[in-house]
Amino acid sequence: MPHPDPADPPRRRANRRRGHGTFANDRPPIAGVVGRQSGEFRSEVLDHADGAELQEVIDCTTLGGTVVNTDEWKGYSGLPGMRRVHRAVDHSGPKSGWARDDDGDGVREVHCNTQERIWTHVRNFLRRFYGVSKWYLAQYQAVFQWGYNIKSVTDEFLRILLGIPPSTDSAP
């Protein structure tokens, strides 16, 4: 069905807009890194998602020689030049797969499913706020990151959360 006024085309909203998001088009990207052994999650809201910004995030959150598992998006192509071992999984095409077994031991160790699972948690966390302003997205993301990285609730954690100073009394 053609639009009645060609000078005023209908807008694409939210996820229906094509391409990667930017801060300018109201879809700021979030870059995230999760440690395979530690489970620590670090994230940052970016101005736009290009190879240079992603490489800066990876450079600031990982050590040299780290194995970085990603999908085959072209923005990750500069990682080997950053002293990082880059392994990619192809999610497209007829021979697509969710993981690869590089050393032939039967365990598919090259995958990015951990990060994909975290993005599902981020979407579910943000959904309860019925839309988040792009100006405050970094703060919401910081709260999610903090909550995700808390592995257990301890007495010390509760004291800090409630603003109670540490006690010198050892009595129960």
GROMACS .gro file of C-alpha atoms in nm:
model
  172
    1MET     CA    1   0.000   0.000   0.000
    2PRO     CA    2   0.169   0.323  -0.110
    3HIS     CA    3   0.205   0.608   0.138
    4PRO     CA    4  -0.027   0.899   0.051
    5ASP     CA    5   0.237   1.173   0.080
    6PRO     CA    6   0.578   1.084  -0.075
    7ALA     CA    7   0.736   1.391   0.088
    8ASP     CA    8   0.643   1.255   0.434
    9PRO     CA    9   0.741   0.885   0.444
   10PRO     CA   10   0.649   0.676   0.748
   11ARG     CA   11   0.913   0.643   1.018
   12ARG     CA   12   1.089   0.320   1.110
   13ARG     CA   13   1.076   0.273   1.483
   14ALA     CA   14   1.295   0.087   1.729
   15ASN     CA   15   1.423  -0.246   1.598
   16ARG     CA   16   1.262  -0.204   1.257
   17ARG     CA   17   1.526   0.050   1.159
   18ARG     CA   18   1.796  -0.106   0.945
   19GLY     CA   19   2.164  -0.117   1.031
   20HIS     CA   20   2.358  -0.074   1.350
   21GLY     CA   21   2.238   0.178   1.601
   22THR     CA   22   2.410   0.502   1.694
   23PHE     CA   23   2.355   0.762   1.963
   24ALA     CA   24   2.239   1.004   1.690
   25ASN     CA   25   1.957   0.777   1.566
   26ASP     CA   26   1.836   0.702   1.923
   27ARG     CA   27   1.967   0.345   1.931
   28PRO     CA   28   2.300   0.367   2.117
   29PRO     CA   29   2.494   0.040   2.104
   30ILE     CA   30   2.623  -0.132   2.416
   31ALA     CA   31   2.956  -0.315   2.394
   32GLY     CA   32   3.011  -0.596   2.640
   33VAL     CA   33   3.290  -0.832   2.743
   34VAL     CA   34   3.246  -1.133   2.971
   35GLY     CA   35   3.526  -1.344   3.118
   36ARG     CA   36   3.499  -1.714   3.041
   37GLN     CA   37   3.657  -1.829   3.370
   38SER     CA   38   3.570  -1.540   3.604
   39GLY     CA   39   3.219  -1.467   3.478
   40GLU     CA   40   3.288  -1.094   3.523
   41PHE     CA   41   3.086  -0.875   3.287
   42ARG     CA   42   3.195  -0.531   3.168
   43SER     CA   43   2.991  -0.310   2.939
   44GLU     CA   44   2.992   0.038   2.796
   45VAL     CA   45   2.740   0.245   2.603
   46LEU     CA   46   2.902   0.367   2.281
   47ASP     CA   47   2.836   0.655   2.046
   48HIS     CA   48   2.836   0.423   1.746
   49ALA     CA   49   2.937   0.063   1.680
   50ASP     CA   50   3.239   0.057   1.456
   51GLY     CA   51   3.559  -0.143   1.468
   52ALA     CA   52   3.765   0.133   1.631
   53GLU     CA   53   3.531   0.179   1.927
   54LEU     CA   54   3.489  -0.195   1.980
   55GLN     CA   55   3.863  -0.247   1.968
   56GLU     CA   56   3.909   0.029   2.228
   57VAL     CA   57   3.659  -0.142   2.461
   58ILE     CA   58   3.831  -0.479   2.416
   59ASP     CA   59   4.174  -0.322   2.466
   60CYS     CA   60   4.062  -0.159   2.795
   61THR     CA   61   3.889  -0.469   2.936
   62THR     CA   62   4.120  -0.756   2.834
   63LEU     CA   63   4.489  -0.837   2.866
   64GLY     CA   64   4.726  -0.894   2.575
   65GLY     CA   65   4.719  -1.252   2.451
   66THR     CA   66   4.358  -1.300   2.558
   67VAL     CA   67   4.145  -1.529   2.342
   68VAL     CA   68   3.847  -1.327   2.218
   69ASN     CA   69   3.552  -1.524   2.080
   70THR     CA   70   3.310  -1.328   1.859
   71ASP     CA   71   3.085  -1.372   1.562
   72GLU     CA   72   3.216  -1.285   1.214
   73TRP     CA   73   3.111  -0.919   1.201
   74LYS     CA   74   3.370  -0.714   1.013
   75GLY     CA   75   3.416  -0.473   1.306
   76TYR     CA   76   3.621  -0.737   1.487
   77SER     CA   77   3.873  -0.778   1.204
   78GLY     CA   78   4.143  -0.568   1.377
   79LEU     CA   79   4.166  -0.778   1.693
   80PRO     CA   80   4.465  -0.992   1.591
   81GLY     CA   81   4.667  -0.670   1.545
   82MET     CA   82   4.595  -0.580   1.909
   83ARG     CA   83   4.786  -0.882   2.048
   84ARG     CA   84   4.458  -1.069   2.101
   85VAL     CA   85   4.383  -1.416   1.969
   86HIS     CA   86   4.061  -1.382   1.771
   87ARG     CA   87   3.834  -1.679   1.706
   88ALA     CA   88   3.504  -1.627   1.527
   89VAL     CA   89   3.188  -1.830   1.481
   90ASP     CA   90   2.991  -1.805   1.156
   91HIS     CA   91   2.618  -1.766   1.233
   92SER     CA   92   2.512  -1.724   0.870
   93GLY     CA   93   2.492  -1.934   0.557
   94PRO     CA   94   2.416  -2.300   0.497
   95LYS     CA   95   2.706  -2.425   0.713
   96SER     CA   96   2.624  -2.196   1.006
   97GLY     CA   97   2.676  -2.315   1.359
   98TRP     CA   98   2.650  -2.193   1.712
   99ALA     CA   99   3.000  -2.309   1.810
  100ARG     CA  100   3.325  -2.456   1.678
  101ASP     CA  101   3.554  -2.731   1.801
  102ASP     CA  102   3.904  -2.616   1.700
  103ASP     CA  103   4.118  -2.872   1.882
  104GLY     CA  104   3.910  -3.180   1.793
  105ASP     CA  105   3.842  -3.298   2.149
  106GLY     CA  106   3.463  -3.301   2.104
  107VAL     CA  107   3.406  -2.986   2.313
  108ARG     CA  108   3.287  -2.681   2.120
  109GLU     CA  109   3.489  -2.415   2.298
  110VAL     CA  110   3.464  -2.133   2.041
  111HIS     CA  111   3.126  -1.967   2.090
  112CYS     CA  112   2.973  -1.637   2.199
  113ASN     CA  113   2.664  -1.782   2.369
  114THR     CA  114   2.759  -1.647   2.712
  115GLN     CA  115   2.750  -1.291   2.583
  116GLU     CA  116   2.428  -1.356   2.387
  117ARG     CA  117   2.266  -1.484   2.709
  118ILE     CA  118   2.372  -1.167   2.892
  119TRP     CA  119   2.212  -0.949   2.621
  120THR     CA  120   1.884  -1.135   2.681
  121HIS     CA  121   1.913  -1.048   3.052
  122VAL     CA  122   1.987  -0.683   2.963
  123ARG     CA  123   1.676  -0.661   2.742
  124ASN     CA  124   1.460  -0.817   3.015
  125PHE     CA  125   1.607  -0.580   3.274
  126LEU     CA  126   1.540  -0.272   3.060
  127ARG     CA  127   1.193  -0.386   2.952
  128ARG     CA  128   1.044  -0.324   3.298
  129PHE     CA  129   1.119   0.049   3.267
  130TYR     CA  130   0.895   0.087   2.956
  131GLY     CA  131   1.157   0.266   2.753
  132VAL     CA  132   1.483   0.421   2.863
  133SER     CA  133   1.613   0.758   2.753
  134LYS     CA  134   1.939   0.734   2.563
  135TRP     CA  135   2.081   0.998   2.796
  136TYR     CA  136   2.038   0.766   3.097
  137LEU     CA  137   2.106   0.430   2.928
  138ALA     CA  138   2.464   0.419   3.061
  139GLN     CA  139   2.336   0.448   3.419
  140TYR     CA  140   2.079   0.172   3.372
  141GLN     CA  141   2.350  -0.043   3.213
  142ALA     CA  142   2.583   0.025   3.507
  143VAL     CA  143   2.312  -0.090   3.750
  144PHE     CA  144   2.260  -0.408   3.547
  145GLN     CA  145   2.636  -0.473   3.531
  146TRP     CA  146   2.669  -0.425   3.906
  147GLY     CA  147   2.377  -0.660   3.977
  148TYR     CA  148   2.506  -0.922   3.736
  149ASN     CA  149   2.854  -0.923   3.889
  150ILE     CA  150   2.727  -0.963   4.246
  151LYS     CA  151   2.761  -1.338   4.291
  152SER     CA  152   2.640  -1.359   4.651
  153VAL     CA  153   2.488  -1.129   4.913
  154THR     CA  154   2.717  -1.101   5.214
  155ASP     CA  155   2.687  -0.908   5.539
  156GLU     CA  156   2.950  -0.663   5.415
  157PHE     CA  157   2.752  -0.606   5.094
  158LEU     CA  158   2.432  -0.537   5.291
  159ARG     CA  159   2.615  -0.291   5.520
  160ILE     CA  160   2.742  -0.097   5.219
  161LEU     CA  161   2.403  -0.106   5.048
  162LEU     CA  162   2.224   0.020   5.359
  163GLY     CA  163   2.494   0.275   5.449
  164ILE     CA  164   2.570   0.115   5.787
  165PRO     CA  165   2.929   0.172   5.903
  166PRO     CA  166   3.137  -0.136   5.988
  167SER     CA  167   3.097  -0.252   6.345
  168THR     CA  168   3.386  -0.316   6.582
  169ASP     CA  169   3.162  -0.516   6.813
  170SER     CA  170   3.212  -0.889   6.762
  171ALA     CA  171   2.905  -0.986   6.972
  172PRO     CA  172   2.613  -1.140   6.782
   0.00000   0.00000   0.00000
